[in-house]
Amino acid sequence: MRKPLARDVLAGTRKEERQTADDRQTADDRLTIQRAYQYAYRILQTAQVENAAQMAHLLIRGLLNLEGSAFARLYTEDVPLLPRWSLTYALKQLQQGMPFHYVLGESDFMGLRLKVGPGVLIPRIETEGLVEGILKRTGEVTHRVLDIGTGSGAIALALAVKRPLWRVVAIEKSPVAALYAKTNMRMHGVTRRVHLIVGDALTVLADRLQGAADRAVRAPEKMFHVIVSNPPYIARDALAFLPPSVQKEPRLALDGGKDGLFLYQKLVPLFRQWLMPGGLVALEIGYDQGETVPRILRTYGFQDVMLVRDVFGQPRYVYASLTSS
Ligand code: GLN
């Protein structure tokens, strides 16, 4: 066999080198903000995504982690910033109907950044109103709060951040969602004041009542000043009619049983056992549950039952208190 000539060997090496350099270039192919925006806009518009322009803007801001006005400032600068592959991948997921915040991997709740992804409900703007309603009805003093079905931890976290003296117990059934909640608590430095329990709230609350079922003899430090919940409240038959992107969110967070009221019916009697005298119950409800949920609360002896509408004018929150047992 002919020995390879040094020239050939060298040429081969050079070719390999060149190839590696090309690969590197592909992996590191970056777009300027303007090019990325125009590309994303075109793809989203062609895919008939609503608000394509705004979506493209938010997507690129999110992918690059740009705060405030940085997008506008960098838009005209000729600096390649965004890896092409990350934009292509994100756009493909959006085209496949993946919720926008799952693609970004984060969402915003009351000005707090939260990690979200498949397996956890994306916090809704309506739910901010529930937190505001609680803040309005309570003072700065120390409180113990119970958040049932915390999901990403949005409510528990917002309350802990806004009320530095409060302690929160948050219960979540889905281990995936609970992991997001834990991450979010850590991100905002409230792990010491928010205790997360992974389990089914109905079981957790019922179990812990064993041996202390008589409310009158329960240790007050085990009870709560505020009980809040945004339980799944969509009637099962209505699930199929939810927008496709909502259908990619966990069913556990949406499915409220046959009539959407399953959790309220199970939870409200338990609230009686866990709420301090004079405490506050705060519930998010479906737009058509403005009569049924207050009725359940009254049936179990709750007072001052109040229905409040959300920013879109829909009945959305029910507040109630319990002054005597
Ligand atoms: N608000 C959610 C929606 O828009 C429902 C969340 C829930 O069931 N608690 O679908």
mmCIF file of C-alpha atoms and ligand atoms in Angstrom:
data_model
loop_
_atom_site.group_PDB
_atom_site.id
_atom_site.type_symbol
_atom_site.label_atom_id
_atom_site.label_comp_id
_atom_site.label_asym_id
_atom_site.label_seq_id
_atom_site.Cartn_x
_atom_site.Cartn_y
_atom_site.Cartn_z
ATOM 1 C CA MET A 1 0.000 0.000 0.000
ATOM 2 C CA ARG A 2 1.228 3.391 -0.918
ATOM 3 C CA LYS A 3 2.180 5.464 2.045
ATOM 4 C CA PRO A 4 0.033 8.589 2.205
ATOM 5 C CA LEU A 5 1.945 11.609 1.215
ATOM 6 C CA ALA A 6 2.514 14.215 3.822
ATOM 7 C CA ARG A 7 0.663 16.636 1.571
ATOM 8 C CA ASP A 8 -2.482 14.447 1.628
ATOM 9 C CA VAL A 9 -2.346 14.044 5.364
ATOM 10 C CA LEU A 10 -2.036 17.754 5.810
ATOM 11 C CA ALA A 11 -4.899 18.408 3.427
ATOM 12 C CA GLY A 12 -7.058 15.948 5.357
ATOM 13 C CA THR A 13 -6.290 17.619 8.615
ATOM 14 C CA ARG A 14 -7.066 20.964 7.194
ATOM 15 C CA LYS A 15 -10.379 19.680 5.895
ATOM 16 C CA GLU A 16 -11.259 18.334 9.338
ATOM 17 C CA GLU A 17 -10.261 21.577 10.911
ATOM 18 C CA ARG A 18 -12.373 23.456 8.478
ATOM 19 C CA GLN A 19 -15.335 21.216 9.206
ATOM 20 C CA THR A 20 -15.025 21.749 12.954
ATOM 21 C CA ALA A 21 -14.868 25.461 12.388
ATOM 22 C CA ASP A 22 -17.999 25.276 10.214
ATOM 23 C CA ASP A 23 -19.870 23.292 12.867
ATOM 24 C CA ARG A 24 -18.878 25.762 15.489
ATOM 25 C CA GLN A 25 -20.112 28.527 13.281
ATOM 26 C CA THR A 26 -23.478 26.808 12.826
ATOM 27 C CA ALA A 27 -23.942 26.162 16.527
ATOM 28 C CA ASP A 28 -22.973 29.708 17.274
ATOM 29 C CA ASP A 29 -24.899 31.334 14.462
ATOM 30 C CA ARG A 30 -26.445 34.373 16.075
ATOM 31 C CA LEU A 31 -28.943 36.893 14.846
ATOM 32 C CA THR A 32 -29.165 40.565 15.615
ATOM 33 C CA ILE A 33 -32.305 41.584 17.464
ATOM 34 C CA GLN A 34 -33.714 43.197 14.371
ATOM 35 C CA ARG A 35 -33.198 40.142 12.204
ATOM 36 C CA ALA A 36 -34.505 37.830 14.906
ATOM 37 C CA TYR A 37 -37.581 39.993 15.362
ATOM 38 C CA GLN A 38 -38.349 40.207 11.672
ATOM 39 C CA TYR A 39 -37.868 36.480 11.260
ATOM 40 C CA ALA A 40 -40.063 35.621 14.242
ATOM 41 C CA TYR A 41 -42.731 38.076 13.179
ATOM 42 C CA ARG A 42 -42.899 36.612 9.692
ATOM 43 C CA ILE A 43 -43.175 33.042 10.947
ATOM 44 C CA LEU A 44 -45.796 33.867 13.575
ATOM 45 C CA GLN A 45 -47.836 35.916 11.155
ATOM 46 C CA THR A 46 -47.769 33.149 8.566
ATOM 47 C CA ALA A 47 -48.837 30.692 11.254
ATOM 48 C CA GLN A 48 -51.740 33.083 11.994
ATOM 49 C CA VAL A 49 -50.734 33.472 15.593
ATOM 50 C CA GLU A 50 -52.718 36.271 17.224
ATOM 51 C CA ASN A 51 -50.791 39.468 18.011
ATOM 52 C CA ALA A 52 -47.813 38.235 15.973
ATOM 53 C CA ALA A 53 -45.915 41.511 16.396
ATOM 54 C CA GLN A 54 -46.297 41.619 20.162
ATOM 55 C CA MET A 55 -45.565 37.917 20.473
ATOM 56 C CA ALA A 56 -42.386 38.241 18.416
ATOM 57 C CA HIS A 57 -41.272 41.122 20.612
ATOM 58 C CA LEU A 58 -41.996 39.288 23.860
ATOM 59 C CA LEU A 59 -40.443 36.079 22.598
ATOM 60 C CA ILE A 60 -37.126 37.692 21.700
ATOM 61 C CA ARG A 61 -37.090 39.752 24.879
ATOM 62 C CA GLY A 62 -37.736 36.591 26.861
ATOM 63 C CA LEU A 63 -35.207 34.421 25.038
ATOM 64 C CA LEU A 64 -32.520 37.040 25.590
ATOM 65 C CA ASN A 65 -33.663 37.918 29.094
ATOM 66 C CA LEU A 66 -33.865 41.586 28.207
ATOM 67 C CA GLU A 67 -35.232 43.947 30.814
ATOM 68 C CA GLY A 68 -37.330 47.037 30.150
ATOM 69 C CA SER A 69 -36.140 49.192 27.284
ATOM 70 C CA ALA A 70 -33.106 47.074 26.318
ATOM 71 C CA PHE A 71 -34.973 45.647 23.321
ATOM 72 C CA ALA A 72 -35.578 49.061 21.802
ATOM 73 C CA ARG A 73 -32.042 50.195 22.613
ATOM 74 C CA LEU A 74 -30.409 47.159 20.980
ATOM 75 C CA TYR A 75 -32.812 46.902 18.045
ATOM 76 C CA THR A 76 -30.770 49.002 15.672
ATOM 77 C CA GLU A 77 -27.377 47.785 16.834
ATOM 78 C CA ASP A 78 -25.518 45.409 14.584
ATOM 79 C CA VAL A 79 -24.662 42.909 17.321
ATOM 80 C CA PRO A 80 -25.428 39.224 16.765
ATOM 81 C CA LEU A 81 -27.020 38.121 20.047
ATOM 82 C CA LEU A 82 -29.647 35.445 19.701
ATOM 83 C CA PRO A 83 -28.552 31.915 18.722
ATOM 84 C CA ARG A 84 -30.530 30.976 15.641
ATOM 85 C CA TRP A 85 -31.259 27.474 16.924
ATOM 86 C CA SER A 86 -32.956 28.774 20.052
ATOM 87 C CA LEU A 87 -35.270 31.005 18.034
ATOM 88 C CA THR A 88 -36.064 28.254 15.517
ATOM 89 C CA TYR A 89 -36.836 25.813 18.316
ATOM 90 C CA ALA A 90 -39.076 28.264 20.166
ATOM 91 C CA LEU A 91 -40.986 29.144 17.004
ATOM 92 C CA LYS A 92 -41.516 25.493 16.185
ATOM 93 C CA GLN A 93 -43.003 24.886 19.633
ATOM 94 C CA LEU A 94 -45.324 27.874 19.253
ATOM 95 C CA GLN A 95 -46.449 26.646 15.850
ATOM 96 C CA GLN A 96 -47.288 23.318 17.489
ATOM 97 C CA GLY A 97 -49.649 25.122 19.872
ATOM 98 C CA MET A 98 -47.396 25.096 22.943
ATOM 99 C CA PRO A 99 -48.455 27.857 25.365
ATOM 100 C CA PHE A 100 -46.298 30.938 24.999
ATOM 101 C CA HIS A 101 -45.100 30.898 28.615
ATOM 102 C CA TYR A 102 -44.074 27.236 28.394
ATOM 103 C CA VAL A 103 -41.917 28.114 25.401
ATOM 104 C CA LEU A 104 -40.351 30.970 27.320
ATOM 105 C CA GLY A 105 -40.089 28.850 30.460
ATOM 106 C CA GLU A 106 -41.303 31.668 32.610
ATOM 107 C CA SER A 107 -44.206 33.890 33.406
ATOM 108 C CA ASP A 108 -44.941 36.959 35.467
ATOM 109 C CA PHE A 109 -47.235 37.172 38.462
ATOM 110 C CA MET A 110 -47.687 40.471 40.280
ATOM 111 C CA GLY A 111 -44.333 41.642 38.975
ATOM 112 C CA LEU A 112 -42.592 38.468 40.131
ATOM 113 C CA ARG A 113 -40.861 36.264 37.628
ATOM 114 C CA LEU A 114 -41.898 32.609 37.885
ATOM 115 C CA LYS A 115 -40.530 29.499 36.206
ATOM 116 C CA VAL A 116 -43.237 27.539 34.403
ATOM 117 C CA GLY A 117 -43.348 24.663 31.955
ATOM 118 C CA PRO A 118 -45.416 21.647 30.933
ATOM 119 C CA GLY A 119 -47.058 20.151 34.019
ATOM 120 C CA VAL A 120 -47.864 23.366 35.856
ATOM 121 C CA LEU A 121 -50.698 25.853 35.319
ATOM 122 C CA ILE A 122 -49.555 29.221 33.978
ATOM 123 C CA PRO A 123 -50.614 31.876 36.502
ATOM 124 C CA ARG A 124 -53.484 33.992 35.191
ATOM 125 C CA ILE A 125 -53.911 37.728 35.490
ATOM 126 C CA GLU A 126 -57.296 37.080 37.155
ATOM 127 C CA THR A 127 -55.523 35.388 40.034
ATOM 128 C CA GLU A 128 -53.566 38.555 40.752
ATOM 129 C CA GLY A 129 -56.942 40.028 41.703
ATOM 130 C CA LEU A 130 -57.378 37.293 44.299
ATOM 131 C CA VAL A 131 -54.070 38.210 45.934
ATOM 132 C CA GLU A 132 -54.966 41.920 45.817
ATOM 133 C CA GLY A 133 -58.294 41.111 47.459
ATOM 134 C CA ILE A 134 -56.516 39.330 50.315
ATOM 135 C CA LEU A 135 -54.001 42.152 50.793
ATOM 136 C CA LYS A 136 -56.856 44.646 50.904
ATOM 137 C CA ARG A 137 -58.710 42.693 53.571
ATOM 138 C CA THR A 138 -55.763 42.050 55.876
ATOM 139 C CA GLY A 139 -53.117 44.073 57.688
ATOM 140 C CA GLU A 140 -49.355 43.856 57.990
ATOM 141 C CA VAL A 141 -49.520 41.843 61.238
ATOM 142 C CA THR A 142 -48.271 38.261 61.450
ATOM 143 C CA HIS A 143 -50.564 35.807 59.737
ATOM 144 C CA ARG A 144 -50.575 32.132 58.971
ATOM 145 C CA VAL A 145 -51.880 31.398 55.509
ATOM 146 C CA LEU A 146 -52.904 28.173 53.794
ATOM 147 C CA ASP A 147 -52.770 28.008 49.972
ATOM 148 C CA ILE A 148 -54.474 24.932 48.577
ATOM 149 C CA GLY A 149 -53.317 23.724 45.140
ATOM 150 C CA THR A 150 -50.450 26.160 44.858
ATOM 151 C CA GLY A 151 -49.284 25.030 41.376
ATOM 152 C CA SER A 152 -46.335 27.232 40.415
ATOM 153 C CA GLY A 153 -46.559 28.752 43.889
ATOM 154 C CA ALA A 154 -47.809 32.068 42.498
ATOM 155 C CA ILE A 155 -50.301 32.952 45.254
ATOM 156 C CA ALA A 156 -48.204 31.691 48.172
ATOM 157 C CA LEU A 157 -45.138 33.406 46.838
ATOM 158 C CA ALA A 158 -46.807 36.743 46.121
ATOM 159 C CA LEU A 159 -48.341 36.815 49.595
ATOM 160 C CA ALA A 160 -45.023 35.950 51.238
ATOM 161 C CA VAL A 161 -43.224 38.656 49.241
ATOM 162 C CA LYS A 162 -45.853 41.338 49.869
ATOM 163 C CA ARG A 163 -46.278 40.472 53.538
ATOM 164 C CA PRO A 164 -42.845 39.832 55.071
ATOM 165 C CA LEU A 165 -44.328 38.746 58.410
ATOM 166 C CA TRP A 166 -46.584 36.062 57.004
ATOM 167 C CA ARG A 167 -45.977 32.351 57.030
ATOM 168 C CA VAL A 168 -47.563 30.237 54.350
ATOM 169 C CA VAL A 169 -48.348 26.542 54.086
ATOM 170 C CA ALA A 170 -48.782 25.609 50.431
ATOM 171 C CA ILE A 171 -50.195 22.248 49.363
ATOM 172 C CA GLU A 172 -49.755 20.803 45.879
ATOM 173 C CA LYS A 173 -50.758 17.399 44.605
ATOM 174 C CA SER A 174 -48.649 17.249 41.442
ATOM 175 C CA PRO A 175 -44.955 16.561 42.119
ATOM 176 C CA VAL A 176 -44.019 18.288 38.860
ATOM 177 C CA ALA A 177 -45.900 21.457 39.790
ATOM 178 C CA ALA A 178 -44.491 21.291 43.324
ATOM 179 C CA LEU A 179 -40.984 21.267 41.897
ATOM 180 C CA TYR A 180 -41.730 24.477 40.025
ATOM 181 C CA ALA A 181 -43.190 25.946 43.219
ATOM 182 C CA LYS A 182 -40.051 25.027 45.146
ATOM 183 C CA THR A 183 -37.805 26.567 42.470
ATOM 184 C CA ASN A 184 -39.881 29.738 42.457
ATOM 185 C CA MET A 185 -39.801 30.018 46.255
ATOM 186 C CA ARG A 186 -36.021 29.670 46.142
ATOM 187 C CA MET A 187 -35.696 32.205 43.361
ATOM 188 C CA HIS A 188 -37.490 34.768 45.488
ATOM 189 C CA GLY A 189 -35.863 33.809 48.763
ATOM 190 C CA VAL A 190 -39.005 32.861 50.696
ATOM 191 C CA THR A 191 -38.365 29.165 51.384
ATOM 192 C CA ARG A 192 -38.083 29.842 55.124
ATOM 193 C CA ARG A 193 -41.569 31.300 55.301
ATOM 194 C CA VAL A 194 -43.348 29.056 52.825
ATOM 195 C CA HIS A 195 -43.730 25.433 53.772
ATOM 196 C CA LEU A 196 -44.576 23.264 50.789
ATOM 197 C CA ILE A 197 -46.463 20.012 51.262
ATOM 198 C CA VAL A 198 -46.668 17.651 48.294
ATOM 199 C CA GLY A 199 -49.892 15.710 48.558
ATOM 200 C CA ASP A 200 -53.625 15.728 48.044
ATOM 201 C CA ALA A 201 -55.041 18.613 50.087
ATOM 202 C CA LEU A 202 -58.197 16.694 50.996
ATOM 203 C CA THR A 203 -56.133 13.889 52.514
ATOM 204 C CA VAL A 204 -53.486 16.132 54.048
ATOM 205 C CA LEU A 205 -56.033 18.336 55.783
ATOM 206 C CA ALA A 206 -58.270 15.471 56.874
ATOM 207 C CA ASP A 207 -55.310 13.416 58.199
ATOM 208 C CA ARG A 208 -53.910 16.234 60.216
ATOM 209 C CA LEU A 209 -57.300 16.705 61.833
ATOM 210 C CA GLN A 210 -57.263 13.216 63.297
ATOM 211 C CA GLY A 211 -57.352 13.364 67.052
ATOM 212 C CA ALA A 212 -58.070 17.034 67.047
ATOM 213 C CA ALA A 213 -61.373 17.150 65.253
ATOM 214 C CA ASP A 214 -62.964 19.397 67.815
ATOM 215 C CA ARG A 215 -62.183 22.881 66.656
ATOM 216 C CA ALA A 216 -62.593 24.255 70.156
ATOM 217 C CA VAL A 217 -59.665 22.230 71.514
ATOM 218 C CA ARG A 218 -57.309 22.620 68.543
ATOM 219 C CA ALA A 219 -54.078 24.406 69.159
ATOM 220 C CA PRO A 220 -54.511 27.892 67.672
ATOM 221 C CA GLU A 221 -50.989 27.823 66.262
ATOM 222 C CA LYS A 222 -52.121 25.037 63.925
ATOM 223 C CA MET A 223 -54.881 27.159 62.452
ATOM 224 C CA PHE A 224 -54.871 29.778 59.721
ATOM 225 C CA HIS A 225 -55.836 33.421 59.523
ATOM 226 C CA VAL A 226 -56.277 33.136 55.766
ATOM 227 C CA ILE A 227 -57.189 30.161 53.598
ATOM 228 C CA VAL A 228 -56.862 30.767 49.884
ATOM 229 C CA SER A 229 -57.400 28.530 46.892
ATOM 230 C CA ASN A 230 -57.676 28.669 43.132
ATOM 231 C CA PRO A 231 -58.829 25.070 42.714
ATOM 232 C CA PRO A 232 -59.634 23.408 39.397
ATOM 233 C CA TYR A 233 -63.123 24.662 38.609
ATOM 234 C CA ILE A 234 -63.896 23.874 34.971
ATOM 235 C CA ALA A 235 -66.806 21.484 34.461
ATOM 236 C CA ARG A 236 -65.494 18.281 32.893
ATOM 237 C CA ASP A 237 -67.685 18.558 29.794
ATOM 238 C CA ALA A 238 -66.337 22.043 29.120
ATOM 239 C CA LEU A 239 -62.682 20.966 29.113
ATOM 240 C CA ALA A 240 -62.830 19.915 25.460
ATOM 241 C CA PHE A 241 -63.879 23.446 24.473
ATOM 242 C CA LEU A 242 -60.958 25.212 26.092
ATOM 243 C CA PRO A 243 -58.493 26.904 23.718
ATOM 244 C CA PRO A 244 -55.927 24.404 22.358
ATOM 245 C CA SER A 245 -53.037 25.979 24.266
ATOM 246 C CA VAL A 246 -54.974 25.731 27.567
ATOM 247 C CA GLN A 247 -55.531 22.067 26.800
ATOM 248 C CA LYS A 248 -51.769 21.634 26.947
ATOM 249 C CA GLU A 249 -51.901 22.706 30.606
ATOM 250 C CA PRO A 250 -52.358 20.085 33.327
ATOM 251 C CA ARG A 251 -55.835 18.706 33.570
ATOM 252 C CA LEU A 252 -55.380 18.330 37.297
ATOM 253 C CA ALA A 253 -55.341 22.120 37.599
ATOM 254 C CA LEU A 254 -58.475 22.607 35.492
ATOM 255 C CA ASP A 255 -60.842 19.676 35.935
ATOM 256 C CA GLY A 256 -63.393 20.542 38.617
ATOM 257 C CA GLY A 257 -65.410 17.363 38.221
ATOM 258 C CA LYS A 258 -68.827 16.916 36.655
ATOM 259 C CA ASP A 259 -70.141 20.384 37.566
ATOM 260 C CA GLY A 260 -66.834 22.154 38.298
ATOM 261 C CA LEU A 261 -67.724 22.357 41.984
ATOM 262 C CA PHE A 262 -66.137 19.170 43.287
ATOM 263 C CA LEU A 263 -63.256 20.815 45.140
ATOM 264 C CA TYR A 264 -65.386 23.573 46.723
ATOM 265 C CA GLN A 265 -67.780 20.973 48.026
ATOM 266 C CA LYS A 266 -64.970 18.926 49.547
ATOM 267 C CA LEU A 267 -62.826 21.793 50.803
ATOM 268 C CA VAL A 268 -65.332 24.179 52.376
ATOM 269 C CA PRO A 269 -66.337 21.800 55.211
ATOM 270 C CA LEU A 270 -62.621 21.336 55.959
ATOM 271 C CA PHE A 271 -62.071 25.105 56.064
ATOM 272 C CA ARG A 272 -64.345 25.205 59.109
ATOM 273 C CA GLN A 273 -61.784 23.089 60.927
ATOM 274 C CA TRP A 274 -58.727 25.037 59.883
ATOM 275 C CA LEU A 275 -59.757 28.677 59.933
ATOM 276 C CA MET A 276 -59.152 30.855 62.991
ATOM 277 C CA PRO A 277 -62.173 32.681 64.362
ATOM 278 C CA GLY A 278 -62.434 35.884 62.368
ATOM 279 C CA GLY A 279 -60.248 34.412 59.601
ATOM 280 C CA LEU A 280 -60.656 34.978 55.898
ATOM 281 C CA VAL A 281 -61.441 32.518 53.115
ATOM 282 C CA ALA A 282 -60.527 33.686 49.613
ATOM 283 C CA LEU A 283 -61.514 31.584 46.610
ATOM 284 C CA GLU A 284 -61.178 31.985 42.883
ATOM 285 C CA ILE A 285 -64.221 30.697 41.017
ATOM 286 C CA GLY A 286 -65.428 30.107 37.458
ATOM 287 C CA TYR A 287 -67.386 32.967 35.838
ATOM 288 C CA ASP A 288 -70.619 30.980 36.236
ATOM 289 C CA GLN A 289 -70.115 29.929 39.860
ATOM 290 C CA GLY A 290 -71.062 33.257 41.456
ATOM 291 C CA GLU A 291 -74.173 31.761 43.017
ATOM 292 C CA THR A 292 -73.179 28.188 43.712
ATOM 293 C CA VAL A 293 -69.897 28.769 45.578
ATOM 294 C CA PRO A 294 -71.304 31.466 47.922
ATOM 295 C CA ARG A 295 -74.190 29.075 48.600
ATOM 296 C CA ILE A 296 -71.799 26.284 49.599
ATOM 297 C CA LEU A 297 -70.006 28.667 51.975
ATOM 298 C CA ARG A 298 -73.268 29.820 53.589
ATOM 299 C CA THR A 299 -74.428 26.231 53.963
ATOM 300 C CA TYR A 300 -71.373 25.576 56.112
ATOM 301 C CA GLY A 301 -71.982 28.626 58.284
ATOM 302 C CA PHE A 302 -69.597 31.132 56.702
ATOM 303 C CA GLN A 303 -70.460 34.784 57.112
ATOM 304 C CA ASP A 304 -69.876 38.006 55.201
ATOM 305 C CA VAL A 305 -69.844 36.059 51.964
ATOM 306 C CA MET A 306 -68.873 38.493 49.240
ATOM 307 C CA LEU A 307 -68.684 38.041 45.485
ATOM 308 C CA VAL A 308 -66.181 40.217 43.597
ATOM 309 C CA ARG A 309 -65.648 40.618 39.852
ATOM 310 C CA ASP A 310 -62.325 40.436 38.007
ATOM 311 C CA VAL A 311 -60.745 43.018 35.677
ATOM 312 C CA PHE A 312 -62.807 41.620 32.812
ATOM 313 C CA GLY A 313 -66.048 42.178 34.723
ATOM 314 C CA GLN A 314 -66.678 38.474 35.439
ATOM 315 C CA PRO A 315 -67.628 37.121 38.874
ATOM 316 C CA ARG A 316 -64.282 35.643 39.952
ATOM 317 C CA TYR A 317 -63.604 35.857 43.691
ATOM 318 C CA VAL A 318 -65.516 34.884 46.788
ATOM 319 C CA TYR A 319 -64.431 36.096 50.222
ATOM 320 C CA ALA A 320 -65.959 34.894 53.459
ATOM 321 C CA SER A 321 -65.243 34.779 57.154
ATOM 322 C CA LEU A 322 -66.046 32.628 60.124
ATOM 323 C CA THR A 323 -66.615 34.392 63.395
ATOM 324 C CA SER A 324 -67.947 31.598 65.579
ATOM 325 C CA SER A 325 -67.873 27.813 65.455
HETATM 326 N N1 GLN B 1 -58.515 30.294 35.025
HETATM 327 C C1 GLN B 1 -58.184 29.051 34.429
HETATM 328 C C2 GLN B 1 -58.538 29.084 32.955
HETATM 329 O O1 GLN B 1 -58.507 30.119 32.381
HETATM 330 C C3 GLN B 1 -58.850 27.942 35.187
HETATM 331 C C4 GLN B 1 -58.083 27.628 36.384
HETATM 332 C C5 GLN B 1 -58.851 26.802 37.333
HETATM 333 O O2 GLN B 1 -59.597 25.887 36.995
HETATM 334 N N2 GLN B 1 -58.669 27.137 38.541
HETATM 335 O O3 GLN B 1 -58.751 28.118 32.296
#
